[in-house]
Coordinates of N, CA, C and O in Angstrom, one line a residue:
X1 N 0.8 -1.2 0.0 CA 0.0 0.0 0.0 C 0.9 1.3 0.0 O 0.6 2.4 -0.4
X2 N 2.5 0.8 0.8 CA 2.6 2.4 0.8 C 3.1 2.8 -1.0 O 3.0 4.0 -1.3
X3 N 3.4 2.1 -1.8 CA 4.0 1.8 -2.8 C 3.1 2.6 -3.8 O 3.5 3.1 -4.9
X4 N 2.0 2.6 -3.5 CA 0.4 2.9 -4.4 C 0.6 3.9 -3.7 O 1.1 4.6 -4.6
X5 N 0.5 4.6 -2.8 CA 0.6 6.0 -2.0 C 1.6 7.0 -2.5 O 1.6 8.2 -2.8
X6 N 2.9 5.9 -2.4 CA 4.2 6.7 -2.9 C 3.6 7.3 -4.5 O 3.3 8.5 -4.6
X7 N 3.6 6.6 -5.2 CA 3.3 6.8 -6.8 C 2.1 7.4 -6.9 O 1.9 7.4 -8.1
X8 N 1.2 7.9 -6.4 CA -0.4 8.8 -6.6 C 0.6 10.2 -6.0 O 0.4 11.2 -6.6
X9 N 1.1 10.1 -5.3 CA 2.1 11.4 -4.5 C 3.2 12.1 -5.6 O 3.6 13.2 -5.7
X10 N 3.6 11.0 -6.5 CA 4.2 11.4 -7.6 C 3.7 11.8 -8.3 O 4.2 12.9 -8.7
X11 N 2.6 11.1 -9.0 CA 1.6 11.8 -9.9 C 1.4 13.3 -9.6 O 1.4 14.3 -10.4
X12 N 1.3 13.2 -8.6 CA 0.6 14.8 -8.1 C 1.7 15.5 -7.8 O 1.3 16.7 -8.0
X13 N 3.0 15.5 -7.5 CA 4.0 16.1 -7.9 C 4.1 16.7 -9.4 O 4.2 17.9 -9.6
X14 N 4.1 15.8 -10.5 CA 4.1 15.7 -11.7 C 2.9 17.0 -12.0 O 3.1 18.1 -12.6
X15 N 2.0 16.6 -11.5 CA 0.9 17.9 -11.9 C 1.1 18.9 -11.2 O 1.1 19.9 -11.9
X16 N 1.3 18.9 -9.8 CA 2.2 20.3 -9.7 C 2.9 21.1 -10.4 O 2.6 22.3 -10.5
X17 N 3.7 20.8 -10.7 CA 5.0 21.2 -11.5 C 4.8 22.0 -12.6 O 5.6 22.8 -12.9
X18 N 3.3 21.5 -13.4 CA 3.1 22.3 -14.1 C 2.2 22.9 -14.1 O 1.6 23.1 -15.1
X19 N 1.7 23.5 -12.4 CA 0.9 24.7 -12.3 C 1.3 25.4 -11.0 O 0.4 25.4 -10.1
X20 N 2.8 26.1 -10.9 CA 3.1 26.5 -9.9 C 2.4 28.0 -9.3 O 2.7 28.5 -8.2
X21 N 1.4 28.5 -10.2 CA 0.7 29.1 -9.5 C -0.1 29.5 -8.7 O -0.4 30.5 -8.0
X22 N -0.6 27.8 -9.2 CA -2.4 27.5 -8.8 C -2.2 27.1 -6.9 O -1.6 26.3 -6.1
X23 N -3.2 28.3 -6.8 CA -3.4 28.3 -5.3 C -3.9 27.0 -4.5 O -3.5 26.7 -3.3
X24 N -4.8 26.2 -5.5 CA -5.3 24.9 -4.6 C -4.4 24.0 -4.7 O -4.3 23.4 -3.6
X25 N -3.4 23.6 -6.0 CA -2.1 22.9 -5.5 C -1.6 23.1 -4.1 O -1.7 22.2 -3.4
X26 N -1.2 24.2 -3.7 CA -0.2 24.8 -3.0 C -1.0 24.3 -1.0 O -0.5 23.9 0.0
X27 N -2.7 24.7 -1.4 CA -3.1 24.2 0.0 C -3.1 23.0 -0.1 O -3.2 22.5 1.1
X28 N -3.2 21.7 -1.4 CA -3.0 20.7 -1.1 C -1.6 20.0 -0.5 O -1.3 19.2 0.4
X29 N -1.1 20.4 -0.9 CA 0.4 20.3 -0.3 C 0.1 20.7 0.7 O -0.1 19.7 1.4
X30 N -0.1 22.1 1.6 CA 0.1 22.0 3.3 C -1.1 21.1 3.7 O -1.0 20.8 4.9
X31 N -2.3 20.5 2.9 CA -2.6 19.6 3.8 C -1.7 18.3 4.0 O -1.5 17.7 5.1
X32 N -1.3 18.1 2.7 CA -0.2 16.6 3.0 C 1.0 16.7 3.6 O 1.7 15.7 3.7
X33 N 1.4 17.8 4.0 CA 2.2 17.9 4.6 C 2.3 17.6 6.3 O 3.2 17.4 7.0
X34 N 0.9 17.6 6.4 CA 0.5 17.6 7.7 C 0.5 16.1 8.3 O 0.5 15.9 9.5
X35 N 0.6 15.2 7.3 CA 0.3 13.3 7.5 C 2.0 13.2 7.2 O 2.5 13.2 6.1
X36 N 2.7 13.0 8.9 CA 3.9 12.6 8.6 C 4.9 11.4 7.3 O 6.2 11.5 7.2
X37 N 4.2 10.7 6.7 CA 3.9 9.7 6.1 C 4.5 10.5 4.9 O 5.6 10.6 4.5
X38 N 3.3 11.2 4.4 CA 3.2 12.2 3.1 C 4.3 13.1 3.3 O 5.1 13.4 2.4
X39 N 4.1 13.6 4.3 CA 5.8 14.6 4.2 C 6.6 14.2 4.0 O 7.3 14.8 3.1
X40 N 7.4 13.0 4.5 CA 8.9 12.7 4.6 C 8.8 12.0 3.0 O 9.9 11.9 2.5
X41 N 7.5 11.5 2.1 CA 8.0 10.7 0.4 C 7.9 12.3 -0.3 O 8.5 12.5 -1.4
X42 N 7.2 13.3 0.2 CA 7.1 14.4 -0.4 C 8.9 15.2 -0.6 O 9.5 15.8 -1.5
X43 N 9.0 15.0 0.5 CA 10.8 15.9 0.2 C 11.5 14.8 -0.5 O 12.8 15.0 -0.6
X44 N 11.0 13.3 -1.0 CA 12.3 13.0 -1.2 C 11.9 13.4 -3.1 O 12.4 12.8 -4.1
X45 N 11.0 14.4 -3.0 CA 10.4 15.3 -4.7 C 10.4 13.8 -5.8 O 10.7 14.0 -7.0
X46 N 10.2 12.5 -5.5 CA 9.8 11.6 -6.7 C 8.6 11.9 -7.2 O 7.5 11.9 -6.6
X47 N 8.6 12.1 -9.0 CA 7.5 12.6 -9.3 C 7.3 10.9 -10.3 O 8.1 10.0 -10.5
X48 N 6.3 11.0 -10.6 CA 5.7 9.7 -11.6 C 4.6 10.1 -12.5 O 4.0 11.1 -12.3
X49 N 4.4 9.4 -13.8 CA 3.6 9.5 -15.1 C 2.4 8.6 -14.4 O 2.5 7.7 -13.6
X50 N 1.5 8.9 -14.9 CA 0.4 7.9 -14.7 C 0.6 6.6 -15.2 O 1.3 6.3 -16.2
X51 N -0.1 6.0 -14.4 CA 0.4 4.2 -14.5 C -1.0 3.2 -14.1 O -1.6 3.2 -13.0
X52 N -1.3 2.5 -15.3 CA -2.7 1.8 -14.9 C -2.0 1.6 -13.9 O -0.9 2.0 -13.6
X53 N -3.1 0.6 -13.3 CA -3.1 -0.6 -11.9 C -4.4 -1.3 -11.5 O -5.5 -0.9 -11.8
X54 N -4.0 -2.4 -10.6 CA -5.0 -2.6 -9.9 C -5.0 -2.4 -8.6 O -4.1 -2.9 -7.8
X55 N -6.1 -1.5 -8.4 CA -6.3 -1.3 -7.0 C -7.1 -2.5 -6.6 O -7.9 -3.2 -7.3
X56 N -6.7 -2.5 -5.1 CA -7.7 -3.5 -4.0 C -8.6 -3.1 -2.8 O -7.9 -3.0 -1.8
X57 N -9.7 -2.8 -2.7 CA -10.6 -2.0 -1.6 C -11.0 -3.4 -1.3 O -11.1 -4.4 -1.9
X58 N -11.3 -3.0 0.4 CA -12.1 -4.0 1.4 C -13.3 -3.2 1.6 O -13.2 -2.3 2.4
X59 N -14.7 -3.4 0.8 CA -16.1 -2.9 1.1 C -16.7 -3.7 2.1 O -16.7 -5.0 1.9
X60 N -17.3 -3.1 3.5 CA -17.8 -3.6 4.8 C -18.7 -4.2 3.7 O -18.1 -5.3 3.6
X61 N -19.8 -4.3 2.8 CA -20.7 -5.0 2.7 C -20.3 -6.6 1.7 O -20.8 -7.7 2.0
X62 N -19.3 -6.5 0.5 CA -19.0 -7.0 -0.2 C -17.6 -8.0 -0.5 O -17.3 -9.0 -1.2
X63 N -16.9 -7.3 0.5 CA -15.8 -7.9 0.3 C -14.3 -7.1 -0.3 O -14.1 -5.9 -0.3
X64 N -13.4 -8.1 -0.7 CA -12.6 -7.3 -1.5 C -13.0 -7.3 -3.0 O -13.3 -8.2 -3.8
X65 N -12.7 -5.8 -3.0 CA -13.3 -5.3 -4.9 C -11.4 -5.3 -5.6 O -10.6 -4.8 -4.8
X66 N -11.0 -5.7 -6.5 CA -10.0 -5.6 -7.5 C -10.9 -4.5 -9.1 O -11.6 -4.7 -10.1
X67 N -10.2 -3.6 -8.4 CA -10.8 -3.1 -9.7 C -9.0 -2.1 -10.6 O -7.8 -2.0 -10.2
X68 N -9.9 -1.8 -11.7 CA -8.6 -1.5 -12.2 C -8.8 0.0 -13.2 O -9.6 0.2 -14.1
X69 N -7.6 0.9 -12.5 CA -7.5 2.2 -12.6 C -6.9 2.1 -13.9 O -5.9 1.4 -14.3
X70 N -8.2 3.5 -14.7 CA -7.6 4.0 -16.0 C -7.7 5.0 -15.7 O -8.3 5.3 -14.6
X71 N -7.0 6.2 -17.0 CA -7.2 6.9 -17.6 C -7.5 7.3 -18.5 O -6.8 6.9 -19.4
X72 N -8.6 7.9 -19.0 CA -8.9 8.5 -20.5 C -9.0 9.7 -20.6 O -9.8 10.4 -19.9
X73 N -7.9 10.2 -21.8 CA -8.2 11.5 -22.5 C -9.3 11.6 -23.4 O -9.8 10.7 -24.2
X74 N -9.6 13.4 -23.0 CA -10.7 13.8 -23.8 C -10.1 14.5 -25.2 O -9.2 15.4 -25.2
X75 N -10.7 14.2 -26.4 CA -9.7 14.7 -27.4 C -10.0 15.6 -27.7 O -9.2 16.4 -28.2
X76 N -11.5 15.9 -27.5 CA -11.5 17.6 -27.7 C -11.4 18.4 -27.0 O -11.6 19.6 -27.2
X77 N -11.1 17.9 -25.8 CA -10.6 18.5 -24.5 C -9.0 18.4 -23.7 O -8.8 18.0 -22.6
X78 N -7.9 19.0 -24.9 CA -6.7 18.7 -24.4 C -6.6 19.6 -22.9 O -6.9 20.7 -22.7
X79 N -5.8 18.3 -22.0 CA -5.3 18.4 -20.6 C -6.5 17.9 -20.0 O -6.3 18.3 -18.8
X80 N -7.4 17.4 -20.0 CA -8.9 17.1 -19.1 C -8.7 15.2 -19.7 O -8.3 14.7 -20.8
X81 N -9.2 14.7 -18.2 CA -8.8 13.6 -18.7 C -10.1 12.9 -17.3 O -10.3 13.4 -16.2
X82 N -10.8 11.8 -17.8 CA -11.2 10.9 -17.2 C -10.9 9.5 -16.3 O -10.6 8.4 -16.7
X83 N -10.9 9.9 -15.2 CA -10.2 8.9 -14.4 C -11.5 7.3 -14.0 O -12.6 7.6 -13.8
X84 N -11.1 6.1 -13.9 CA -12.1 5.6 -14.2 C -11.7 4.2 -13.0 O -10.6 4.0 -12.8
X85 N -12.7 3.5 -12.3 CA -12.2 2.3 -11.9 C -13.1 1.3 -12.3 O -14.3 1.3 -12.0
X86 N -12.6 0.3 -13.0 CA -13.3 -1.1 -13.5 C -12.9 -2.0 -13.2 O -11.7 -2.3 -13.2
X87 N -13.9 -2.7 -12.9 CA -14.1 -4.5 -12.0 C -12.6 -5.2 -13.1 O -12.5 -5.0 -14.3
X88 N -11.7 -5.8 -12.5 CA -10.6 -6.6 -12.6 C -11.3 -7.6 -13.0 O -11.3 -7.9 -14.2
X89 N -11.9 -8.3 -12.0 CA -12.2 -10.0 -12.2 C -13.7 -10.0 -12.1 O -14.4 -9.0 -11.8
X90 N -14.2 -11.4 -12.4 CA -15.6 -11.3 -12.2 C -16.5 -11.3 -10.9 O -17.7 -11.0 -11.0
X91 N -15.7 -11.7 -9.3 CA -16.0 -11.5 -8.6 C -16.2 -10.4 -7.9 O -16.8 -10.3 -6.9
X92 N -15.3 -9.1 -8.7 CA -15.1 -7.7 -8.5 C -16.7 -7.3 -9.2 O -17.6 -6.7 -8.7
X93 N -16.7 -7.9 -10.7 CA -17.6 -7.2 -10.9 C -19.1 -7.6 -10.7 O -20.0 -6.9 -11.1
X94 N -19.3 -8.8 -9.9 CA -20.9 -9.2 -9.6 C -20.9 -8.7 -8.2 O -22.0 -8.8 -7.6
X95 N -19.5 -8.1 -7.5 CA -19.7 -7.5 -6.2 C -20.9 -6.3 -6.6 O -22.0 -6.2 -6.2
X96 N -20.2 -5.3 -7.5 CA -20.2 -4.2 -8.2 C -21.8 -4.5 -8.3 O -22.5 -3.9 -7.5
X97 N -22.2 -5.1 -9.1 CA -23.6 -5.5 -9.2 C -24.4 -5.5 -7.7 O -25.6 -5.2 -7.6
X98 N -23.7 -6.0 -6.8 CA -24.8 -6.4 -5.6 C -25.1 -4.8 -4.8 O -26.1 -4.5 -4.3
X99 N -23.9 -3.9 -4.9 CA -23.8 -2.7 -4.8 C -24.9 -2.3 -5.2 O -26.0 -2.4 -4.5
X100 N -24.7 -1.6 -6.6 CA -25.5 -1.1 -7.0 C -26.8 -1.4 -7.4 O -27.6 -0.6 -7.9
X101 N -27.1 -2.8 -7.2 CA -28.8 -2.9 -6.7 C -29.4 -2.8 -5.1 O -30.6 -2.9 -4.6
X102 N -28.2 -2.5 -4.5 CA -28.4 -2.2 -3.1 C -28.6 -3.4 -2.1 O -29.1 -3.2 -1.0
X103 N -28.2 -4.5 -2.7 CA -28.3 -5.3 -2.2 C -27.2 -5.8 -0.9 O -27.4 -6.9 -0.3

């Protein structure tokens, strides 16, 4: 987990970088700066490109979900991009199902 933390911290380094203006960058940083964790991978400045994966969540109702992180760009929308998570396996995705019939 911390490995998936490290690398989403990079990402967001990466997008920093190219908006050193932007005020809400700047308070997101003094919030993460505040989770000792997040400060000490933050100074060592590793930045990262986006990178599928599969994420793993434990839902109190369902279980563990494997689902799997994209990205998609908008093409008539350069720099805006769609972030997305889809069922890995099929037990991810009939979880997903029991969810969302509220079951």
């Amino acid at each position: 987990m911390e490995n998936e933390a490290r690398a989403l911290l990079g990402q967001f380094r990466s997008r920093a970088a190219r908006r050193p203006d932007d005020p809400r960058f700047a308070e997101l940083v003094g919030e993460l700066l505040s989770d000792g964790d997040a400060a000490r991978w933050y100074e060592r400045r590793e930045t990262a490109g986006f990178q599928p994966s599969v994420r793993r969540f434990r839902h109190p109702a369902v279980g563990e979900l494997r689902l799997r992180y994209v990205k998609l760009a908008a093409v008539d929308e350069p720099g805006h991009h769609f972030l997305a998570y889809l069922p890995d396996d099929r037990d991810s995705e009939e979880a997903l199902r029991r969810l969302q019939a509220g079951e």
